[in-house]
Tab-separated table of C-alpha atoms in Angstrom:
chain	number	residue	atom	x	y	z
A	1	UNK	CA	0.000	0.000	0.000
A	2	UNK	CA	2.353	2.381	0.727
A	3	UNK	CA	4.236	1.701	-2.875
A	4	UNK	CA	1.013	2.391	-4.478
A	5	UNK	CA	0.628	5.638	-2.488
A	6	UNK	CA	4.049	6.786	-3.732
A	7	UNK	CA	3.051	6.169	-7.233
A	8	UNK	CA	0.128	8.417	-7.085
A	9	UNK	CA	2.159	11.427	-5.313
A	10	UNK	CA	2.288	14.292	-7.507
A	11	UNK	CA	6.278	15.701	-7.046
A	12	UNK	CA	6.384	19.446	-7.339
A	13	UNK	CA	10.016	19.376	-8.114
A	14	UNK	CA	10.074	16.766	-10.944
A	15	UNK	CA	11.350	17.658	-14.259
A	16	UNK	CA	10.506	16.949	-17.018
A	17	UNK	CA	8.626	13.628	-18.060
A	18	UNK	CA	6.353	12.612	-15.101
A	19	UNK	CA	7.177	9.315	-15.476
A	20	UNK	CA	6.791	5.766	-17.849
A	21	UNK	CA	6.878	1.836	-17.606
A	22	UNK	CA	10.207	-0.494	-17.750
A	23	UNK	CA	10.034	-3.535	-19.542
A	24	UNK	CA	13.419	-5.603	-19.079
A	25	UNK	CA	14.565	-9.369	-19.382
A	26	UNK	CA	17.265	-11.328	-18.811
A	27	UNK	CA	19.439	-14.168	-17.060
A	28	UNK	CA	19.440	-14.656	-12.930
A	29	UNK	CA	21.106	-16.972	-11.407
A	30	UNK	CA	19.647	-18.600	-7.903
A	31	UNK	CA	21.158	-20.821	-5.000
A	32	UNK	CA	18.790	-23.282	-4.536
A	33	UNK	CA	20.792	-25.620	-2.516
A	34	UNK	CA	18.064	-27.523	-1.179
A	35	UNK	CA	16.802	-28.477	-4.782
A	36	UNK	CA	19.932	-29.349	-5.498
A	37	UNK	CA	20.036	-31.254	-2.580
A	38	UNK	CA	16.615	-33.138	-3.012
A	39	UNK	CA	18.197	-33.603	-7.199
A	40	UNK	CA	21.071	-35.688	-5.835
A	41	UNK	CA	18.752	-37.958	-3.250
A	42	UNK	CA	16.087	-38.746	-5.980
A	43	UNK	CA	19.079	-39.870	-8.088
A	44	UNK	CA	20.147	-41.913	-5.379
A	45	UNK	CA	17.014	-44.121	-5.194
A	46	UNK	CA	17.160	-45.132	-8.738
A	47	UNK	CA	17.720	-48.634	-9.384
A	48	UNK	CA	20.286	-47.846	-11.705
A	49	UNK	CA	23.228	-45.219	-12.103
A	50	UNK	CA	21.357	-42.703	-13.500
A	51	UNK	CA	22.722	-39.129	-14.060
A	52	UNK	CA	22.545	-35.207	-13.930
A	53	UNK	CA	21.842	-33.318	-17.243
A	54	UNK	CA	21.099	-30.357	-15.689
A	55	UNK	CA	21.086	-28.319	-11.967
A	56	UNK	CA	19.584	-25.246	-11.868
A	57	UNK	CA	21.183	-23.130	-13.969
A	58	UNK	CA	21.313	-19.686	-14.768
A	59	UNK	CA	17.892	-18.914	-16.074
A	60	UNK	CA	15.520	-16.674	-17.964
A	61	UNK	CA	13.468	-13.356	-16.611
A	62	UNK	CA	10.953	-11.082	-17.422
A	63	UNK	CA	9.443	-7.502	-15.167
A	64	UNK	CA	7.633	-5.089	-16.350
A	65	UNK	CA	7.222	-1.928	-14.110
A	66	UNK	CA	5.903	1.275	-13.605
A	67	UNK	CA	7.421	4.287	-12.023
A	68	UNK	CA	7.062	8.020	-11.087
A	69	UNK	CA	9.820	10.764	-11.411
A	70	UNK	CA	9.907	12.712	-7.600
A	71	UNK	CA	12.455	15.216	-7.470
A	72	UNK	CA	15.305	15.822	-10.435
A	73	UNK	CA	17.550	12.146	-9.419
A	74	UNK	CA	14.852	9.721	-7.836
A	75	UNK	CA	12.221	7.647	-8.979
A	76	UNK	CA	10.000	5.390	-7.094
A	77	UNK	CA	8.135	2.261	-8.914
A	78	UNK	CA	6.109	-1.037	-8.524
A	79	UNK	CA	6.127	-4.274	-10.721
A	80	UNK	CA	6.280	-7.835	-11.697
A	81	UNK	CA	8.901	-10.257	-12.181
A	82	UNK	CA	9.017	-13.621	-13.316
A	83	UNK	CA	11.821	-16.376	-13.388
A	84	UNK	CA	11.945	-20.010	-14.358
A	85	UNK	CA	14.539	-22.467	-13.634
A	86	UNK	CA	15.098	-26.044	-12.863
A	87	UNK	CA	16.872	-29.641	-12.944
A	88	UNK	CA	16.762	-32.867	-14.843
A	89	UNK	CA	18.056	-36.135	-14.412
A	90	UNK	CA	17.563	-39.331	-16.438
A	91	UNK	CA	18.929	-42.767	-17.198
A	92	UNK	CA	17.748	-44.993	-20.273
A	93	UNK	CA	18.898	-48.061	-21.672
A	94	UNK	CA	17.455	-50.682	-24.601
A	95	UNK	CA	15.128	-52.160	-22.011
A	96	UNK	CA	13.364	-48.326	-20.632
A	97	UNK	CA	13.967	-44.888	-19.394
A	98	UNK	CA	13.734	-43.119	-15.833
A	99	UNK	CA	13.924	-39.359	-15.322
A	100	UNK	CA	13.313	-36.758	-12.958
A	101	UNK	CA	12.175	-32.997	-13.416
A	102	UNK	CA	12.201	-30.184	-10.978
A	103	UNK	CA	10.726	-27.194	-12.079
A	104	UNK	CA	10.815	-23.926	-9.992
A	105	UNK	CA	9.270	-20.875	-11.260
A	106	UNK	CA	9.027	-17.626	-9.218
A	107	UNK	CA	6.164	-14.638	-9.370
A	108	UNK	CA	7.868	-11.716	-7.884
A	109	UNK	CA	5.324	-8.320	-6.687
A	110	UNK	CA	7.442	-5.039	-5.397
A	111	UNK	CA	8.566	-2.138	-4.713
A	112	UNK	CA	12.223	-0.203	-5.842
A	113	UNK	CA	13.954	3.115	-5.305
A	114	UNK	CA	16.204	4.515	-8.142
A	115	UNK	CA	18.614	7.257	-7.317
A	116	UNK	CA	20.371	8.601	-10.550
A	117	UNK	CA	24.333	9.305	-9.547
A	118	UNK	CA	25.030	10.730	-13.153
A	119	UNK	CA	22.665	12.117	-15.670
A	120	UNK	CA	23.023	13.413	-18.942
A	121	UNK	CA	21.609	14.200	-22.270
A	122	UNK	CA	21.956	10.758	-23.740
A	123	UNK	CA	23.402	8.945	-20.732
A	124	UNK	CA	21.567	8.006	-16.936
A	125	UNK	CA	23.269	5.752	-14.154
A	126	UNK	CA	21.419	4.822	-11.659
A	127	UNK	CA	21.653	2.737	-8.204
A	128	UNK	CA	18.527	1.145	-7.501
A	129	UNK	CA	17.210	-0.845	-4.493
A	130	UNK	CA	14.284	-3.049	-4.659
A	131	UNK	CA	11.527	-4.997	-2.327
A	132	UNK	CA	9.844	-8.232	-2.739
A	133	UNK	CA	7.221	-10.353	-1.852
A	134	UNK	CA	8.139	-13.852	-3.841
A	135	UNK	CA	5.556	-16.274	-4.666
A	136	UNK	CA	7.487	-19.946	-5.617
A	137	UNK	CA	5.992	-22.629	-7.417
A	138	UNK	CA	8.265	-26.184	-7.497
A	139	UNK	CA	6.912	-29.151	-9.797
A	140	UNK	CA	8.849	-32.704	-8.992
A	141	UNK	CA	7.960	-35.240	-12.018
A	142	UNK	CA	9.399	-38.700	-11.954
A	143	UNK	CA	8.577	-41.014	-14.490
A	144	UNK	CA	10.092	-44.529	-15.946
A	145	UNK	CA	9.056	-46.723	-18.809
A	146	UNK	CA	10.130	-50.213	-19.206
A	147	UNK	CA	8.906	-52.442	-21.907
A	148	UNK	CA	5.874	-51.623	-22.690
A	149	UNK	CA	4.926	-50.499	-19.395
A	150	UNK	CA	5.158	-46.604	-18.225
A	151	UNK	CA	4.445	-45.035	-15.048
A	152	UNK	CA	5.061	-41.323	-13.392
A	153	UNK	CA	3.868	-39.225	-10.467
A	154	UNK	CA	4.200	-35.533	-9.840
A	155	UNK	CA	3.688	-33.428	-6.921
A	156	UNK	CA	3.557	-29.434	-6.633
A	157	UNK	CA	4.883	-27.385	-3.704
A	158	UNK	CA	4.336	-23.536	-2.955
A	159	UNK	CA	6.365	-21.556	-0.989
A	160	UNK	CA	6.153	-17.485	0.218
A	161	UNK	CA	9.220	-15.280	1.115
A	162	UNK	CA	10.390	-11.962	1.344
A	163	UNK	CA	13.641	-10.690	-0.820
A	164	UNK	CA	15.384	-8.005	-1.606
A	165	UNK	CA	17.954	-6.211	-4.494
A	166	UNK	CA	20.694	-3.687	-5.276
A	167	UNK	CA	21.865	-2.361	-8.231
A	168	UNK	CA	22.924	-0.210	-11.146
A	169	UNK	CA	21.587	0.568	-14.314
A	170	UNK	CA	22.935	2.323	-17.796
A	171	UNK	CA	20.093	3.762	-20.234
A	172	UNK	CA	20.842	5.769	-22.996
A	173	UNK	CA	17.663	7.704	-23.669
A	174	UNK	CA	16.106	8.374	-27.265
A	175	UNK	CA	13.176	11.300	-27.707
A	176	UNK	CA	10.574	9.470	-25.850
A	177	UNK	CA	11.993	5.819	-25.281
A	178	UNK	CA	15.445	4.668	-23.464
A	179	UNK	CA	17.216	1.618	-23.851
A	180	UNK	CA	20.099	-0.207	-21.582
A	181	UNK	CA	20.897	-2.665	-19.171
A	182	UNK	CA	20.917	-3.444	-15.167
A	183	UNK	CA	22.610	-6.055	-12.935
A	184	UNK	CA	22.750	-6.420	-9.532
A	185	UNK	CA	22.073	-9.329	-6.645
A	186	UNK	CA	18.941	-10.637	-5.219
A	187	UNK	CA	18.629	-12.055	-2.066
A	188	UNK	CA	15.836	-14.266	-1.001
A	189	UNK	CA	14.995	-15.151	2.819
A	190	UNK	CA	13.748	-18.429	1.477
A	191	UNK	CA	10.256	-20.106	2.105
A	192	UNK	CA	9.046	-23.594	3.334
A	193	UNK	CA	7.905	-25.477	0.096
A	194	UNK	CA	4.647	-27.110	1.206
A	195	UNK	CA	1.896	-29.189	-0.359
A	196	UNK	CA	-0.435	-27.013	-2.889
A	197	UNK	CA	-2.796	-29.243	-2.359
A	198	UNK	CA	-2.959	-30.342	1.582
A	199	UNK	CA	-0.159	-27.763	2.648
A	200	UNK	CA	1.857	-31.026	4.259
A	201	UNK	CA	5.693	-29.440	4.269
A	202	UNK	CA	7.885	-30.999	1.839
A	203	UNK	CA	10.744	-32.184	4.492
A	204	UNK	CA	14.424	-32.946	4.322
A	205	UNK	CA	13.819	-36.994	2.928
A	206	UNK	CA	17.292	-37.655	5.771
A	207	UNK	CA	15.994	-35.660	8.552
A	208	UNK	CA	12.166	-35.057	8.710
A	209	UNK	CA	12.298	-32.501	11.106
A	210	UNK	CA	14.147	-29.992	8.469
A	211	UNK	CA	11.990	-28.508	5.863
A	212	UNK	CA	13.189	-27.743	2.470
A	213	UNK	CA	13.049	-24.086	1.156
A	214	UNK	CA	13.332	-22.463	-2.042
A	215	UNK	CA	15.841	-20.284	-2.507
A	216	UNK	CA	16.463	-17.674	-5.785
A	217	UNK	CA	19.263	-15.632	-4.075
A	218	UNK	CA	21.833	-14.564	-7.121
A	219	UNK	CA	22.664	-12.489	-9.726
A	220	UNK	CA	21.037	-10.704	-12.412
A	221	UNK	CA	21.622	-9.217	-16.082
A	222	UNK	CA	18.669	-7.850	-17.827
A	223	UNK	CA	18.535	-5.959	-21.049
A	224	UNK	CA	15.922	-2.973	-19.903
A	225	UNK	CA	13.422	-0.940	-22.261
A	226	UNK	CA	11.988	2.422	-20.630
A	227	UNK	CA	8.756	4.281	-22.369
A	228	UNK	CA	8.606	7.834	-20.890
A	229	UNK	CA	4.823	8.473	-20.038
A	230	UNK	CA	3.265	11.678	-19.273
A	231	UNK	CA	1.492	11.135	-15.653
């Protein structure tokens, strides 16, 4: 709420353009140790040596975001990000196939500050810090065919947690567009995964009195788009 009340504030001092919308995507990388973690015992329980193809790698984002000029070097704004990663692991042979899938995907709502340290014509850099509440979603498919015969289950977990971001960004502005980039780090406070369905916890499968959190701390490059708006 009070992100939303900043948006509507009307800055006396603000120059120029009142404000506009930020469109950016890009690569993020995330921790996720406990996936990883969870990766490595499901591979452990197959009946064969199976293997890792992939572990969470660095992986794709999208935000889109509005924001208000206040003052001639700040801006204030509220948005949406999303981000997708995961992990796979397989085995197959003449006789049948097993593999596993974890799929995390994260639906980001929040808040930022950008202060603008040097400002031209052409040329802004900014620092930016940034707010988040950060909806997961984790999917775990496994699924094996031998013969003729084929089988698979697949359970989804949700998790909530709060996070946070620094950063910098370089636009070069056009008449009524900019274009650029911005990096920085993320860090999450990580949330309990837990059932969508019956909200059981999904727990450590070693120690059942540990439960397993999502985790999307990292960093980030994103190509950025800015449309100035009059408002």
């Amino acid at each position: 709420m009070i992100a939303l009340g900043m948006l509507l504030v009307s800055a006396q001092k603000a120059t120029g353009q009142g404000g506009g919308i930020t469109v950016a995507a890009g690569l993020e990388s995330s921790q996720m140790d406990d996936m990883k973690y969870l990766q490595e015992h499901i591979l452990s329980t197959y009946p064969v040596d199976g293997k890792i193809s992939s572990s969470f790698p660095p992986y794709t984002s999208f935000s889109i975001n509005l924001f208000k000029i206040l003052y001639d070097h700040i801006r204030v704004g509220a948005g949406y990000s999303f981000s997708t990663t995961g992990g796979k692991s397989s085995y197959a042979d003449y006789s049948g196939n097993i593999s596993t899938e974890i799929t995390a995907t994260s639906h980001r709502l929040g808040a930022y500050i950008s202060y603008i340290v040097m400002g031209g014509d052409r040329l802004d850099l900014a620092l930016n810090g940034r707010l988040d509440a950060i909806l997961t979603n984790l999917t775990v498919g496994s699924f094996y065919s031998i013969y003729n015969y084929s089988s698979g289950q697949e359970n989804e977990y949700r998790s909530f947690s709060p996070g946070g971001s620094v950063g910098a960004e370089f636009m070069y502005k056009f008449e009524n567009f900019s274009m650029g980039m911005d990096a920085g780090y993320l860090v999450d406070l990580q949330g309990n995964l837990k059932d969508s369905g019956n909200g059981d916890p999904l727990v450590d499968p070693n120690d059942t009195d540990r439960v397993l959190s999502s985790d999307w701390t990292g960093w980030y490059v994103h190509l950025k788009a800015l449309v100035w708006l009059n408002f």
